[in-house]
XYZ file of C-alpha atoms in Angstrom:
453
model
C 9.643 27.599 8.673
C 10.750 27.235 5.021
C 8.594 29.136 2.575
C 7.061 27.301 -0.345
C 7.418 28.293 -3.949
C 4.293 27.719 -6.057
C 6.338 26.600 -8.993
C 6.237 22.891 -9.949
C 9.803 22.140 -8.877
C 10.692 21.255 -5.312
C 13.793 19.261 -4.349
C 13.523 16.676 -7.000
C 15.555 15.550 -9.993
C 14.945 13.008 -12.762
C 17.151 10.578 -11.002
C 15.589 10.979 -7.590
C 11.821 10.401 -7.378
C 9.992 12.988 -5.352
C 9.166 11.816 -1.842
C 5.740 12.227 -0.281
C 4.724 11.681 3.314
C 1.160 10.653 4.132
C -0.860 10.738 7.351
C -4.296 9.073 7.392
C -6.851 9.881 10.159
C -10.310 8.759 10.878
C -12.437 5.850 10.011
C -11.972 2.764 7.726
C -13.743 4.637 4.966
C -11.027 7.331 5.186
C -8.374 4.608 5.163
C -9.673 3.305 1.888
C -9.510 6.818 0.384
C -5.862 6.979 1.611
C -5.089 3.617 0.031
C -6.383 4.841 -3.275
C -4.361 8.054 -3.243
C -1.244 6.166 -2.175
C -1.773 3.635 -5.029
C -1.906 6.460 -7.549
C 1.135 8.211 -6.144
C 3.062 4.970 -6.310
C 1.804 4.313 -9.835
C 2.937 7.835 -10.846
C 6.381 6.953 -9.621
C 6.456 9.056 -6.385
C 8.231 7.526 -3.379
C 6.170 7.318 -0.187
C 8.291 7.851 2.961
C 7.472 7.420 6.666
C 9.076 10.629 8.144
C 8.682 14.385 7.903
C 12.372 14.989 7.290
C 12.635 12.762 4.255
C 9.458 14.053 2.661
C 9.360 16.814 -0.044
C 5.699 17.285 0.751
C 3.187 15.903 3.229
C -0.484 14.915 2.621
C -2.870 14.840 5.608
C -6.106 13.000 5.065
C -8.423 14.416 7.850
C -11.468 13.473 9.744
C -14.154 15.979 10.648
C -17.021 13.963 12.101
C -16.948 15.101 15.676
C -15.199 17.895 17.478
C -12.479 15.642 18.926
C -11.722 14.422 15.445
C -11.538 17.972 14.090
C -9.176 19.001 16.872
C -6.982 15.923 16.104
C -6.885 16.812 12.437
C -6.000 20.459 13.103
C -3.287 19.454 15.489
C -1.809 16.918 12.964
C -1.933 19.588 10.153
C -0.004 21.954 12.522
C 2.565 19.317 13.342
C 3.111 18.585 9.676
C 3.544 22.286 8.955
C 6.063 22.622 11.851
C 8.085 19.627 10.915
C 7.989 19.792 7.181
C 6.340 23.006 6.046
C 4.797 21.730 2.817
C 1.316 20.290 3.452
C -1.654 19.378 1.294
C -4.923 18.712 3.242
C -7.688 16.447 1.989
C -10.530 14.330 3.657
C -13.685 15.224 5.486
C -12.388 18.322 7.306
C -11.231 19.561 3.917
C -14.921 20.285 3.193
C -14.538 23.153 5.665
C -11.643 25.039 4.101
C -12.187 28.315 5.930
C -11.959 26.510 9.242
C -8.582 25.044 8.323
C -7.352 28.313 6.814
C -8.226 30.256 9.975
C -5.858 28.056 12.010
C -3.295 27.103 9.375
C -3.154 29.743 6.572
C 0.159 28.300 5.249
C -1.369 25.037 4.035
C -0.656 24.707 0.316
C -3.995 23.251 -0.896
C -7.217 21.873 0.538
C -9.649 19.367 -0.909
C -12.684 17.563 0.407
C -13.318 13.834 0.858
C -12.746 11.340 -2.057
C -11.181 14.069 -4.248
C -8.485 11.700 -5.470
C -7.889 13.358 -8.829
C -7.709 16.807 -7.263
C -5.167 15.654 -4.638
C -2.972 14.196 -7.401
C -3.309 17.406 -9.487
C -2.002 19.365 -6.488
C 0.872 17.007 -5.909
C 1.859 17.269 -9.617
C 1.775 21.002 -9.281
C 4.194 21.243 -6.298
C 6.366 18.254 -7.173
C 7.357 17.297 -10.691
C 5.799 14.088 -11.863
C 8.762 11.634 -12.114
C 9.728 9.596 -15.158
C 8.248 6.312 -14.007
C 9.884 3.034 -14.694
C 7.306 0.361 -13.828
C 10.079 -2.309 -13.690
C 11.955 -0.468 -10.902
C 8.960 0.735 -8.923
C 6.316 -1.967 -9.078
C 2.887 -1.364 -7.608
C 1.022 -4.489 -6.534
C -2.034 -5.338 -8.553
C -4.276 -4.830 -5.484
C -2.862 -1.426 -4.878
C -1.222 0.077 -1.820
C -2.792 -1.217 1.424
C -2.618 0.246 4.904
C -3.967 -2.850 6.613
C -2.176 -6.169 7.243
C -1.861 -8.471 4.245
C -4.586 -10.873 5.313
C -7.570 -8.483 5.690
C -8.807 -5.400 3.813
C -11.614 -2.870 3.764
C -13.899 -2.948 0.651
C -15.760 0.295 0.197
C -18.829 -0.101 -1.912
C -20.271 3.496 -2.038
C -19.870 7.039 -1.006
C -22.212 9.498 0.673
C -25.526 8.922 2.431
C -29.218 9.777 1.859
C -30.126 10.126 5.522
C -30.191 13.323 7.376
C -29.487 12.210 10.994
C -29.466 15.421 13.039
C -26.209 14.514 14.766
C -24.320 13.908 11.573
C -22.784 16.082 8.810
C -21.497 13.295 6.534
C -23.957 14.114 3.704
C -22.783 17.729 3.686
C -19.213 16.571 3.370
C -19.526 13.438 1.217
C -22.811 14.038 -0.556
C -25.745 11.708 -1.209
C -25.423 8.006 -1.828
C -23.215 7.147 -4.795
C -22.920 3.421 -5.245
C -19.944 1.932 -7.013
C -20.405 -0.149 -10.164
C -20.781 -3.701 -8.866
C -18.406 -5.231 -11.381
C -15.736 -2.840 -10.285
C -16.209 -3.792 -6.633
C -15.987 -7.465 -7.407
C -12.889 -6.934 -9.561
C -11.234 -5.167 -6.626
C -12.331 -7.968 -4.214
C -10.839 -10.595 -6.551
C -7.566 -8.704 -6.831
C -7.383 -8.561 -3.076
C -8.093 -12.229 -2.669
C -5.413 -13.051 -5.235
C -2.965 -10.938 -3.165
C -3.500 -13.090 -0.031
C -6.437 -11.320 1.643
C -8.488 -13.812 3.704
C -11.089 -11.386 5.164
C -12.991 -8.543 3.463
C -14.737 -5.895 5.610
C -17.491 -4.337 3.555
C -17.961 -0.693 4.467
C -19.770 2.412 3.355
C -21.870 5.148 5.095
C -24.944 2.917 4.671
C -24.146 -0.541 3.388
C -27.766 -1.720 3.211
C -28.624 1.183 0.906
C -26.143 -0.041 -1.675
C -27.696 0.239 -5.170
C -30.775 2.293 -4.166
C -29.446 5.279 -6.182
C -29.185 3.121 -9.375
C -32.552 1.365 -8.823
C -30.659 -1.889 -8.043
C -29.799 -2.272 -11.752
C -28.245 -5.522 -12.921
C -24.507 -5.359 -13.586
C -22.093 -8.045 -14.770
C -19.033 -9.693 -13.437
C -17.078 -12.342 -15.144
C -19.891 -12.740 -17.683
C -22.553 -13.345 -15.023
C -25.403 -10.968 -14.058
C -25.256 -9.524 -10.594
C -27.879 -7.273 -9.011
C -26.599 -3.967 -7.545
C -27.851 -4.617 -4.039
C -26.419 -5.618 -0.712
C -27.814 -9.164 -1.154
C -26.494 -9.478 -4.663
C -23.087 -8.270 -3.559
C -22.992 -10.650 -0.579
C -23.986 -13.577 -2.801
C -21.140 -12.748 -5.240
C -18.529 -12.180 -2.482
C -19.513 -15.480 -0.839
C -18.045 -17.302 -3.875
C -14.605 -15.988 -3.250
C -13.956 -18.467 -0.405
C -12.929 -15.946 2.268
C -14.512 -14.271 5.371
C -16.913 -11.478 4.422
C -17.968 -9.115 7.214
C -20.708 -6.466 6.942
C -20.324 -3.129 8.590
C -22.455 0.050 8.875
C -25.725 -1.643 7.944
C -28.737 0.590 8.383
C -31.695 -1.438 9.723
C -33.864 -1.703 6.620
C -36.239 -4.668 6.424
C -34.405 -6.190 3.541
C -31.429 -6.805 5.814
C -33.381 -9.866 6.906
C -32.627 -11.416 3.436
C -28.811 -11.614 4.304
C -29.287 -13.654 7.510
C -29.847 -16.968 5.613
C -26.470 -16.497 3.845
C -24.952 -16.224 7.301
C -26.725 -19.378 8.520
C -25.395 -21.225 5.456
C -21.891 -20.130 6.100
C -21.601 -18.129 2.909
C -20.750 -14.810 4.747
C -19.729 -14.314 8.361
C -22.549 -14.500 10.877
C -21.779 -10.920 11.972
C -23.896 -7.741 11.565
C -22.898 -4.182 12.496
C -26.043 -2.072 12.803
C -25.690 1.318 14.453
C -28.971 1.706 16.337
C -28.030 4.889 18.170
C -30.845 4.852 20.805
C -33.906 3.076 22.007
C -36.217 5.903 23.123
C -38.814 6.657 20.367
C -38.633 10.360 21.303
C -34.842 10.545 20.984
C -34.798 8.464 17.790
C -37.303 10.920 16.324
C -35.107 13.872 17.337
C -32.194 12.055 15.691
C -34.292 11.358 12.569
C -33.613 7.669 13.026
C -36.146 4.777 12.662
C -38.018 4.479 15.953
C -39.727 1.120 16.323
C -37.798 -0.430 19.136
C -40.313 -3.321 19.504
C -39.839 -4.199 15.866
C -36.063 -4.137 16.312
C -36.322 -6.545 19.080
C -38.568 -8.904 17.122
C -36.070 -8.833 14.264
C -33.084 -9.600 16.501
C -35.080 -12.544 17.908
C -35.878 -13.724 14.371
C -32.261 -13.315 13.207
C -30.977 -15.482 16.023
C -33.584 -18.094 15.312
C -32.407 -18.323 11.688
C -28.755 -18.017 12.588
C -28.033 -18.882 16.269
C -24.263 -18.108 15.727
C -24.887 -14.529 14.644
C -22.858 -11.769 16.379
C -24.635 -8.429 16.671
C -22.605 -5.201 17.012
C -24.120 -1.746 17.485
C -23.309 1.743 18.663
C -25.318 4.114 20.788
C -25.241 7.787 21.743
C -25.967 8.941 25.279
C -26.635 12.512 26.344
C -28.364 13.556 23.120
C -30.249 16.860 23.484
C -33.613 16.268 25.203
C -32.569 12.866 26.675
C -34.262 12.558 30.097
C -33.480 9.878 32.727
C -36.627 8.079 31.473
C -35.289 8.041 27.827
C -31.938 6.733 29.145
C -33.614 3.991 31.142
C -35.349 2.934 27.925
C -31.955 2.501 26.366
C -30.745 0.440 29.415
C -33.885 -1.716 29.212
C -33.337 -2.223 25.449
C -29.700 -3.473 25.763
C -30.714 -5.681 28.729
C -33.341 -7.354 26.491
C -31.432 -7.383 23.279
C -28.205 -8.730 24.752
C -26.087 -7.436 21.894
C -22.692 -9.061 21.630
C -20.580 -6.003 20.818
C -21.559 -2.460 21.733
C -19.899 0.953 21.425
C -21.179 3.959 23.268
C -20.422 7.664 22.655
C -21.269 10.715 24.616
C -23.134 13.178 22.387
C -20.777 15.841 21.145
C -21.932 18.915 19.108
C -20.665 18.913 15.569
C -20.258 22.143 13.691
C -23.053 22.289 11.133
C -25.192 19.536 12.665
C -28.913 20.186 13.105
C -28.884 18.783 16.653
C -26.890 21.760 17.804
C -30.065 23.765 17.609
C -32.154 21.350 19.715
C -33.328 22.573 23.153
C -32.592 20.820 26.468
C -28.864 20.121 25.926
C -27.638 17.624 28.465
C -24.894 18.771 30.924
C -21.473 17.099 30.540
C -21.463 15.567 34.003
C -24.798 13.743 33.292
C -23.488 12.559 29.929
C -20.395 11.169 31.724
C -22.528 9.426 34.360
C -24.814 7.844 31.815
C -21.902 6.714 29.748
C -20.418 4.837 32.643
C -23.747 3.277 33.666
C -24.340 2.131 30.049
C -20.925 0.651 29.739
C -21.026 -1.116 33.085
C -24.345 -2.801 32.133
C -23.029 -3.726 28.654
C -19.810 -5.107 30.112
C -21.782 -7.511 32.243
C -23.832 -8.596 29.159
C -20.616 -9.132 27.131
C -18.988 -11.092 29.943
C -22.052 -13.340 30.147
C -22.225 -14.005 26.357
C -18.537 -14.702 26.064
C -18.626 -17.120 28.954
C -21.140 -19.171 27.044
C -18.361 -19.972 24.519
C -16.047 -21.605 27.130
C -15.751 -25.302 26.249
C -16.475 -24.848 22.603
C -14.123 -25.085 19.639
C -13.963 -22.124 17.300
C -12.217 -21.097 14.117
C -9.655 -18.217 14.581
C -7.788 -16.130 12.068
C -4.206 -15.341 13.161
C -3.346 -11.669 13.399
C -0.026 -11.923 15.258
C 2.422 -14.524 16.393
C 3.682 -14.060 19.929
C 6.082 -15.913 22.208
C 3.427 -18.013 23.939
C 1.333 -18.662 20.797
C -1.019 -16.459 18.812
C -3.217 -13.445 18.922
C -6.183 -13.849 16.639
C -9.884 -13.229 16.101
C -13.013 -15.328 15.787
C -15.848 -14.852 13.402
C -17.357 -12.609 16.046
C -14.473 -10.153 16.098
C -13.796 -7.358 13.661
C -10.236 -5.971 13.744
C -9.439 -3.144 16.116
C -13.021 -2.600 17.335
C -14.026 -6.032 18.854
C -12.254 -8.503 21.077
C -9.392 -10.877 20.463
C -8.630 -14.503 20.972
C -5.382 -15.275 22.882
C -4.170 -18.708 21.892
C -1.452 -20.777 23.603
C 0.567 -23.448 21.792
C 2.424 -23.191 18.539
C 2.717 -25.175 15.325
C 5.305 -24.934 12.535
C 4.556 -22.911 9.390
C 1.653 -20.947 10.717
C 1.614 -17.196 9.803
C -0.779 -14.224 10.097
C -3.812 -14.852 8.008
C -3.921 -18.635 8.630
C -6.999 -20.094 10.149
C -6.734 -22.360 13.174
C -8.938 -24.345 15.466
C -8.960 -23.179 19.087
C -10.526 -24.808 22.127
C -11.858 -22.080 24.358
C -10.854 -22.443 28.015
C -11.585 -18.990 29.403
C -13.033 -15.509 28.884
C -13.307 -12.047 30.390
C -15.354 -8.897 29.573
C -14.234 -8.745 25.864
C -11.730 -11.506 24.944
C -11.457 -15.233 24.764
C -8.586 -17.494 25.814
C -7.826 -20.985 24.535
C -5.351 -23.460 23.152
C -4.412 -24.535 19.696
C -6.084 -27.727 18.494
C -3.633 -29.629 16.319
């Protein structure tokens, strides 16, 4: 492997902009961090290339949330070192520098999550900052995006104030730090101006937005806007695009957003990670534990907005989970009939408080409960999707295929939910266009239909 000099000149001249390779791992929040770093690299005049061989240096934006993600990050760093030799590491796993150095001592530099300035400082150290001609290397106003042109993630805050025992996000990303609301709305407007038709609002805890600044009133385009989830949703609803809420902690004030969904101002879609339904397990997780109240709220949300799609995630096999606790979870999803559900087997995370809990669940029991859970939820999903057969829905096109289109309905977030397979074609349609589809069939997760001219 080629050894690296620590001087600030590596394979670059004034006439040839330095070339940087970039690998982004992990969740959409990490993807937004990657977009921000890439935008600044391009702004500074660096060339971003897609292969190890062409790169003068490689940046790996890592994930460190669960053990499998840590392993993937370490393997990716190793591959980048083998194929290129010059690697800067950032992201969540970067908060555990010693763990990375033990496996990969030849990594040039390591920074933690959302350390944009530090990453750029390291790049400037190892690669000369090029003489940038903005007329030859234009950066789009909305910045560099890693998603398709017609949708984008809008990150509204960093960090989290909760201390869930299975999670180490606060130790890596810190406490809640809400962005200035005017800055968020400026970014949203730039994205819309660039052709984005759907914004996916993300954070560690979207419903906590603004708590750290006491929901102060900000300003956007000369108008006052409250720094809160509701204030943000009301402002975003005026942009004339789909607005989808993710990672919403089940605070009571979430109820205030449901009328906006019923009025068609934001998408009737709510992603609330509930994690479990046993009061005992929720207490061990340090999560809110009133299952009856959650069921009442779900019923009320559906009364206010019958079209609402509810997505959640759950953990099975958490330490101390008995068969009785697991049955409570099955009973809950049977009654709640959530539309979209993800399930994870509990995995110890280095540094998480749950590692010290007694009564760890054996792997074979975790696996059995996972399959039982998914089998039940699959039947619920099949039943709920079948109810849409015979209806007409609005679909956003993601892809044009030979037989027609692959798209998503209001009930489908990209990459984590189902799709709508549409037969029939019309001239001049492209990804990001909205079409009307008559639903003719369904299966466990997807819908099928034909284009309505």
